[in-house]
Every structure is written in structure tokens, then in C-alpha cells.
Short mmCIF file of C-alpha atoms and ligand atoms in Angstrom, two decimals:
data_model
loop_
_atom_site.label_atom_id
_atom_site.label_comp_id
_atom_site.label_asym_id
_atom_site.label_seq_id
_atom_site.Cartn_x
_atom_site.Cartn_y
_atom_site.Cartn_z
CA MET A 1 16.74 17.31 15.25
CA THR A 2 16.95 14.25 17.47
CA PRO A 3 16.46 10.91 15.70
CA LEU A 4 12.80 9.93 15.37
CA ARG A 5 12.02 7.09 17.80
CA LEU A 6 10.23 4.31 15.92
CA LEU A 7 8.13 1.38 17.10
CA ILE A 8 8.06 -1.43 14.52
CA ASN A 9 4.88 -3.54 14.79
CA GLY A 10 5.18 -6.96 13.14
CA SER A 11 8.89 -6.84 13.85
CA ARG A 12 9.63 -10.53 13.30
CA GLY A 13 7.98 -10.58 9.86
CA ARG A 14 9.63 -10.14 6.46
CA MET A 15 8.87 -6.42 6.33
CA GLY A 16 9.53 -5.81 10.03
CA GLN A 17 13.01 -7.28 9.63
CA ALA A 18 13.66 -5.23 6.48
CA ILE A 19 12.61 -2.00 8.25
CA ILE A 20 14.80 -2.71 11.30
CA GLY A 21 17.71 -3.35 8.93
CA TRP A 22 17.11 -0.18 6.91
CA ALA A 23 16.69 1.98 10.03
CA GLN A 24 20.28 1.14 10.97
CA THR A 25 21.44 2.95 7.83
CA ASP A 26 19.49 6.16 8.62
CA SER A 27 20.86 8.47 11.34
CA GLU A 28 17.56 10.41 11.43
CA VAL A 29 15.68 7.49 13.03
CA THR A 30 16.21 4.96 15.78
CA VAL A 31 14.26 1.78 16.53
CA ALA A 32 13.10 2.40 20.09
CA ALA A 33 10.83 -0.66 20.23
CA ALA A 34 10.09 -3.76 18.17
CA VAL A 35 6.84 -5.63 18.78
CA ASP A 36 5.32 -8.82 17.40
CA ALA A 37 2.36 -11.03 18.35
CA GLY A 38 2.19 -11.62 22.09
CA ASP A 39 4.40 -8.67 23.05
CA ASP A 40 3.24 -5.73 25.20
CA PHE A 41 2.34 -3.09 22.60
CA GLY A 42 1.22 -0.51 25.19
CA ALA A 43 4.51 -0.54 27.08
CA ALA A 44 6.47 -0.33 23.82
CA LEU A 45 4.35 2.58 22.59
CA ALA A 46 5.52 4.75 25.48
CA GLN A 47 9.09 4.50 24.11
CA ALA A 48 8.23 5.75 20.60
CA GLU A 49 7.13 8.87 18.71
CA ALA A 50 6.00 7.02 15.56
CA VAL A 51 4.66 3.54 14.84
CA ILE A 52 5.31 1.65 11.61
CA ASP A 53 2.80 -1.20 11.28
CA PHE A 54 3.44 -4.12 8.92
CA SER A 55 1.61 -6.87 10.79
CA HIS A 56 -1.88 -8.24 10.10
CA HIS A 57 -4.99 -6.31 9.06
CA THR A 58 -6.98 -7.37 12.14
CA VAL A 59 -4.37 -5.70 14.37
CA THR A 60 -4.40 -2.25 12.77
CA PRO A 61 -7.59 -0.80 14.39
CA ALA A 62 -6.25 -1.32 17.92
CA VAL A 63 -2.84 0.04 16.88
CA ALA A 64 -4.51 3.09 15.31
CA ALA A 65 -6.67 3.75 18.39
CA ALA A 66 -3.66 3.49 20.71
CA CYS A 67 -1.63 5.87 18.54
CA ALA A 68 -4.52 8.36 18.37
CA ALA A 69 -4.99 8.23 22.14
CA SER A 70 -1.31 8.99 22.77
CA GLY A 71 -0.64 11.41 19.90
CA LYS A 72 1.84 9.27 17.95
CA VAL A 73 2.52 9.34 14.21
CA LEU A 74 1.23 6.18 12.47
CA VAL A 75 2.48 4.61 9.24
CA VAL A 76 0.35 1.67 8.05
CA GLY A 77 1.86 -0.68 5.49
CA THR A 78 -0.34 -3.64 6.35
CA THR A 79 -2.81 -4.58 3.59
CA GLY A 80 -6.05 -6.57 3.29
CA HIS A 81 -8.21 -4.41 5.59
CA THR A 82 -11.99 -4.71 5.66
CA ASP A 83 -14.12 -1.58 5.24
CA ALA A 84 -14.61 -1.44 9.02
CA GLU A 85 -10.85 -1.66 9.61
CA ARG A 86 -10.26 1.12 7.05
CA ALA A 87 -12.86 3.24 8.88
CA ALA A 88 -10.92 2.75 12.13
CA ILE A 89 -7.74 4.02 10.42
CA ALA A 90 -9.64 7.04 9.06
CA GLU A 91 -11.05 7.76 12.53
CA ALA A 92 -7.55 7.79 14.03
CA ALA A 93 -6.45 10.14 11.25
CA THR A 94 -8.82 12.82 12.57
CA ARG A 95 -6.53 13.06 15.61
CA ILE A 96 -3.02 12.17 14.39
CA PRO A 97 -1.10 12.14 11.09
CA VAL A 98 -1.50 8.71 9.46
CA VAL A 99 0.30 7.60 6.30
CA PHE A 100 -1.62 4.61 4.94
CA ALA A 101 -0.25 3.19 1.70
CA PRO A 102 -0.52 -0.21 0.06
CA ASN A 103 2.97 0.28 -1.35
CA PHE A 104 5.83 2.47 -0.13
CA SER A 105 8.10 2.19 -3.18
CA ILE A 106 8.77 5.27 -5.28
CA GLY A 107 8.43 3.13 -8.41
CA VAL A 108 4.94 1.88 -7.59
CA ASN A 109 3.78 5.36 -6.64
CA THR A 110 5.05 6.53 -10.02
CA LEU A 111 3.02 3.64 -11.51
CA PHE A 112 -0.06 4.98 -9.67
CA TRP A 113 0.50 8.40 -11.24
CA LEU A 114 1.13 6.96 -14.72
CA THR A 115 -1.95 4.73 -14.44
CA ARG A 116 -4.14 7.74 -13.70
CA LYS A 117 -2.66 9.67 -16.64
CA ALA A 118 -2.91 6.73 -19.07
CA ALA A 119 -6.54 6.11 -18.14
CA GLU A 120 -7.34 9.80 -18.73
CA ILE A 121 -5.55 9.89 -22.10
CA LEU A 122 -6.78 6.55 -23.47
CA GLY A 123 -10.41 7.02 -22.43
CA PRO A 124 -13.34 4.62 -22.19
CA GLY A 125 -12.60 2.68 -25.39
CA PHE A 126 -9.83 0.69 -23.65
CA ASP A 127 -10.51 -2.42 -21.55
CA LEU A 128 -8.82 -2.32 -18.12
CA GLU A 129 -7.13 -5.29 -16.44
CA VAL A 130 -4.76 -5.48 -13.45
CA VAL A 131 -2.45 -8.48 -12.92
CA GLU A 132 -0.31 -9.01 -9.82
CA MET A 133 2.14 -11.72 -8.73
CA HIS A 134 3.53 -12.31 -5.23
CA HIS A 135 5.43 -14.97 -3.28
CA ARG A 136 3.68 -18.14 -2.16
CA LEU A 137 3.39 -17.02 1.50
CA LYS A 138 1.30 -13.88 0.88
CA LYS A 139 -1.92 -14.04 2.90
CA ASP A 140 -4.30 -11.63 1.14
CA ALA A 141 -5.50 -11.24 -2.45
CA PRO A 142 -5.61 -9.18 -4.50
CA SER A 143 -2.61 -7.26 -3.19
CA GLY A 144 -3.26 -3.86 -1.66
CA THR A 145 -1.31 -2.36 -4.56
CA ALA A 146 -3.51 -4.10 -7.16
CA ARG A 147 -6.57 -2.88 -5.28
CA ARG A 148 -5.22 0.69 -5.33
CA LEU A 149 -4.48 0.44 -9.07
CA ALA A 150 -8.05 -0.74 -9.69
CA GLU A 151 -9.37 2.07 -7.47
CA ILE A 152 -7.40 4.63 -9.51
CA LEU A 153 -8.83 3.18 -12.74
CA ALA A 154 -12.33 3.25 -11.25
CA GLU A 155 -11.95 6.84 -10.01
CA THR A 156 -10.71 8.02 -13.40
CA ARG A 157 -13.52 6.28 -15.30
CA GLY A 158 -16.32 7.19 -12.89
CA LEU A 159 -16.70 3.52 -11.90
CA ASP A 160 -16.96 1.88 -8.47
CA TYR A 161 -14.26 -0.48 -7.11
CA GLY A 162 -16.73 -2.70 -5.23
CA ARG A 163 -19.24 -2.94 -8.05
CA ASP A 164 -17.10 -2.91 -11.18
CA THR A 165 -14.06 -5.08 -10.40
CA ARG A 166 -14.10 -8.68 -11.61
CA HIS A 167 -11.72 -10.94 -9.69
CA GLY A 168 -10.53 -13.73 -11.99
CA ARG A 169 -12.71 -15.46 -14.57
CA GLU A 170 -13.92 -19.05 -14.83
CA GLY A 171 -16.48 -20.97 -16.85
CA ILE A 172 -18.98 -19.46 -19.28
CA THR A 173 -18.31 -15.89 -18.30
CA GLY A 174 -19.97 -14.20 -21.27
CA GLU A 175 -18.31 -11.40 -23.13
CA ARG A 176 -16.32 -8.84 -21.25
CA THR A 177 -18.35 -5.71 -20.44
CA ALA A 178 -17.00 -2.24 -21.25
CA THR A 179 -17.13 -1.14 -17.62
CA GLU A 180 -15.56 -4.06 -15.78
CA ILE A 181 -12.02 -3.88 -14.37
CA GLY A 182 -10.44 -7.35 -14.32
CA VAL A 183 -8.16 -8.11 -11.34
CA HIS A 184 -5.98 -11.25 -11.28
CA ALA A 185 -3.73 -12.55 -8.49
CA ILE A 186 -0.88 -15.00 -9.21
CA ARG A 187 1.01 -16.66 -6.33
CA GLY A 188 4.31 -18.53 -6.40
CA GLY A 189 7.94 -18.74 -5.38
CA ASP A 190 9.63 -15.76 -3.78
CA VAL A 191 8.32 -12.91 -5.98
CA VAL A 192 8.49 -9.69 -3.92
CA GLY A 193 5.78 -7.97 -6.01
CA ASP A 194 4.94 -7.57 -9.69
CA HIS A 195 2.06 -5.39 -10.96
CA THR A 196 0.89 -4.79 -14.52
CA VAL A 197 -1.96 -2.54 -15.66
CA ILE A 198 -3.26 -3.43 -19.14
CA PHE A 199 -5.18 -1.01 -21.37
CA ALA A 200 -6.44 -2.97 -24.39
CA THR A 201 -8.51 -1.94 -27.40
CA PRO A 202 -8.87 -3.52 -30.86
CA GLY A 203 -5.59 -2.98 -32.68
CA GLU A 204 -3.32 -2.06 -29.76
CA ARG A 205 -2.66 -2.25 -26.06
CA VAL A 206 -0.59 -0.41 -23.46
CA GLU A 207 0.95 -2.28 -20.51
CA LEU A 208 2.47 -0.50 -17.49
CA THR A 209 4.58 -2.81 -15.32
CA HIS A 210 6.46 -2.45 -12.05
CA LYS A 211 8.59 -5.21 -10.52
CA ALA A 212 10.00 -5.04 -7.01
CA SER A 213 13.08 -7.18 -6.44
CA SER A 214 13.78 -6.26 -2.79
CA ARG A 215 11.75 -5.33 0.31
CA GLU A 216 14.29 -2.57 1.05
CA THR A 217 12.39 -0.19 -1.23
CA PHE A 218 9.25 -0.59 0.95
CA ALA A 219 11.30 -0.33 4.15
CA ALA A 220 13.04 2.87 3.05
CA GLY A 221 9.73 4.36 1.89
CA SER A 222 7.95 3.62 5.17
CA ILE A 223 10.75 5.27 7.17
CA ARG A 224 10.67 8.27 4.82
CA ALA A 225 6.89 8.47 5.44
CA ALA A 226 7.33 8.45 9.23
CA LYS A 227 9.89 11.29 9.01
CA TRP A 228 7.60 13.27 6.66
CA ALA A 229 4.62 12.87 9.00
CA ARG A 230 6.49 14.04 12.12
CA GLY A 231 4.94 17.32 13.28
CA ARG A 232 2.36 17.33 10.49
CA ALA A 233 -1.35 18.15 11.04
CA PRO A 234 -3.71 15.23 11.67
CA GLY A 235 -4.93 13.68 8.43
CA LEU A 236 -5.02 10.57 6.28
CA TYR A 237 -2.07 10.73 3.88
CA ASP A 238 -0.58 8.27 1.41
CA MET A 239 2.78 7.83 -0.28
CA GLU A 240 1.79 10.08 -3.19
CA ASP A 241 1.49 12.89 -0.59
CA VAL A 242 4.89 12.01 0.91
CA LEU A 243 6.56 12.04 -2.51
CA GLY A 244 4.77 15.22 -3.63
CA LEU A 245 3.22 13.48 -6.65
CA ARG A 246 -0.23 15.06 -6.11
CA SER A 247 1.04 18.46 -7.27
CA LEU A 248 2.34 17.09 -10.61
CA ALA A 249 -0.05 17.87 -13.45
P1 NAD B 1 4.85 -11.57 7.55
O1 NAD B 1 3.80 -12.61 7.73
O2 NAD B 1 6.24 -11.99 7.22
O3 NAD B 1 4.95 -10.66 8.89
C1 NAD B 1 3.85 -10.23 9.62
C2 NAD B 1 4.27 -10.19 11.09
O4 NAD B 1 3.20 -9.63 11.86
C3 NAD B 1 4.57 -11.60 11.66
O5 NAD B 1 5.83 -11.61 12.33
C4 NAD B 1 3.43 -11.80 12.64
O6 NAD B 1 3.79 -12.62 13.76
C5 NAD B 1 3.16 -10.37 13.06
N1 NAD B 1 1.89 -10.22 13.77
C6 NAD B 1 0.75 -10.95 13.65
N2 NAD B 1 -0.14 -10.56 14.59
C7 NAD B 1 0.45 -9.56 15.29
C8 NAD B 1 0.04 -8.77 16.39
N3 NAD B 1 -1.16 -8.94 16.98
N4 NAD B 1 0.88 -7.82 16.86
C9 NAD B 1 2.10 -7.66 16.32
N5 NAD B 1 2.56 -8.40 15.28
C10 NAD B 1 1.74 -9.34 14.78
O7 NAD B 1 4.28 -10.56 6.47
P2 NAD B 1 5.07 -9.44 5.61
O8 NAD B 1 5.45 -10.00 4.30
O9 NAD B 1 6.11 -8.81 6.49
O10 NAD B 1 3.88 -8.43 5.35
C11 NAD B 1 3.19 -7.81 6.42
C12 NAD B 1 2.08 -6.95 5.87
O11 NAD B 1 2.64 -5.88 5.10
C13 NAD B 1 1.13 -7.67 4.91
O12 NAD B 1 -0.18 -7.16 5.10
C14 NAD B 1 1.66 -7.31 3.54
O13 NAD B 1 0.68 -7.38 2.51
C15 NAD B 1 2.09 -5.88 3.78
N6 NAD B 1 3.11 -5.34 2.86
C16 NAD B 1 2.96 -4.03 2.52
C17 NAD B 1 3.91 -3.41 1.74
C18 NAD B 1 3.78 -1.93 1.48
O14 NAD B 1 4.65 -1.33 0.81
N7 NAD B 1 2.73 -1.28 1.99
C19 NAD B 1 5.01 -4.13 1.27
C20 NAD B 1 5.13 -5.47 1.62
C21 NAD B 1 4.17 -6.06 2.44
#
């Protein structure tokens, strides 16, 4: 098969640079175009079969619409989308294969799976908290990965992410309720991404932690996702689909 021709959107950013670097190590892909703010996305799109977007959340709807209109594969790594922006991604996914994941590392996707299992096993008697830390330059909070972890906890418990998450605590907060999911964002230094899910009950607690030490894991995962999506039916997929984790009991 000929190498998959990629367009990297957000190419001058930290992730864009990591993806361009990783692509050079993979003979199954080639970077046909690299686009950042101010560049001609439309002209670049004509050169590519698949777009990998790690730019800014406001950009993704237009990227998704352009990919849908021209039948390209789309991999979205950008985080921090509003509900309307997420709806635009879902709309594009009715026409093209879209892999939309807050985290492309195999380790974090294993953490997603373990979080679901732990929540099922431990049950409603355990209080749920998610803590994340990222570098000082990160623009959105909580991280997309922390949001996904909280969504998984909410799904497993029959709770609602929008209603039941509690972002940080300050002042006379009152006692913790049994149904809230605490989410806490720490920022500093050059931390690539740390996430911990805490299950706490009187007498014991379980903590599941993942720490990323390099962006290469996200870069490799996003390229793997683009290759997986090539030729696939239209749909909204995530990295658990790419890795085949959904079929694990
Ligand atoms: P960054 O700020 O270093 O890079 C973002 C790049 O996008 C910049 O070069 C910026 O100029 C560019 N950009 C802004 N507007 C644009 C436009 N209109 N068109 C094209 N490019 C545009 O950020 P980063 O650390 O590389 O992260 C980028 C995004 O990826 C963030 O949302 C971050 O949270 C997310 N991220 C996701 C994962 C994952 O595994 N899914 C991992 C790391 C980061």
C-alpha cells in the first residue's frame, strides 16, 4: 500500500512538531502538508488523504467540515471543545471516519479501561476524584483526558458529567456529596501530562495513575489512528476503538 498522505494541522505547535518527527520514522505515512495559523488549509487539503488536527478547539469545526466535504480521514487530538464544536465533529463523522480522542497514548487508554472496571467493581460506596497536572503553557482546563476520565466515572455510576462534576473546591464547601466527581487541574513547569483517578472510602482507597514523559506517545498514537481509519466506514471513533479495547471484557 502506498504511504498514507498526511496533513498536519497545528504543525508549528508542540504536538505538530512531534507528529512530523514521528512520521519520519514510519514508512507507512508521509507528511504531504503541514499547516498552521494563517496558512492556506484548503490548498493543503488537496495534497492529503488524512488530516491530523492538534491546533485550537475553535478551528476544529471548519477542519471537520472541509474533511467531510472532500472525503478525507480526520484525526482530532485537539481538546477543550464546546458542546457546539463537538456537535460539528459528530456531524462530520456521519460522512467520513473521524478518530476523536483526548489522549492517543496506549497507557492512558489502558487507564480509561481500568477506570471503568474499577468503578464497576468498587461500586457507589467509593468517592471519586480526578487530578491532572500539565505544563504551564496548557490553554484549557481540565484536560481533555481528565474530562474523559470523569465521563467514564459518570457513565459507570449513572451520573451526568455536566451536572455531577465539581471543579476544584474553595471556601465553606459543605461536606462532599456521594454523587459528586471532583476534578482538579494543576499547572506548572514542563509536565507532559499526569492523571490520577482516586476511589476513596472509609478505611481504604485505590489510586490509578498514568504519567506521560514524552509527546512521542501521543504522536505515534495519532498516526496509528490515521492508518487504522483509512478505508473505514464513516463514524465517530476513539482510541479505544483503534486499540481494540472495547472488545475486552
Ligand atoms: P501548541 O499551542 O504548542 O500548538 C498549537 C498550534 O496550533 C500552534 O502552532 C498554533 O499556532 C496552531 N494554530 C492555532 N490556530 C490555528 C489555525 N487556525 N490553523 C492552524 N493552526 C493553528 O499546543 P500543543 O501542546 O501542541 O497542543 C495542541 C492541542 O492538542 C491542545 O488542544 C492540546 O490540549 C491537545 N493535545 C492533545 C493530546 C492528545 O493525545 N489528544 C496530547 C497533547 C496535546
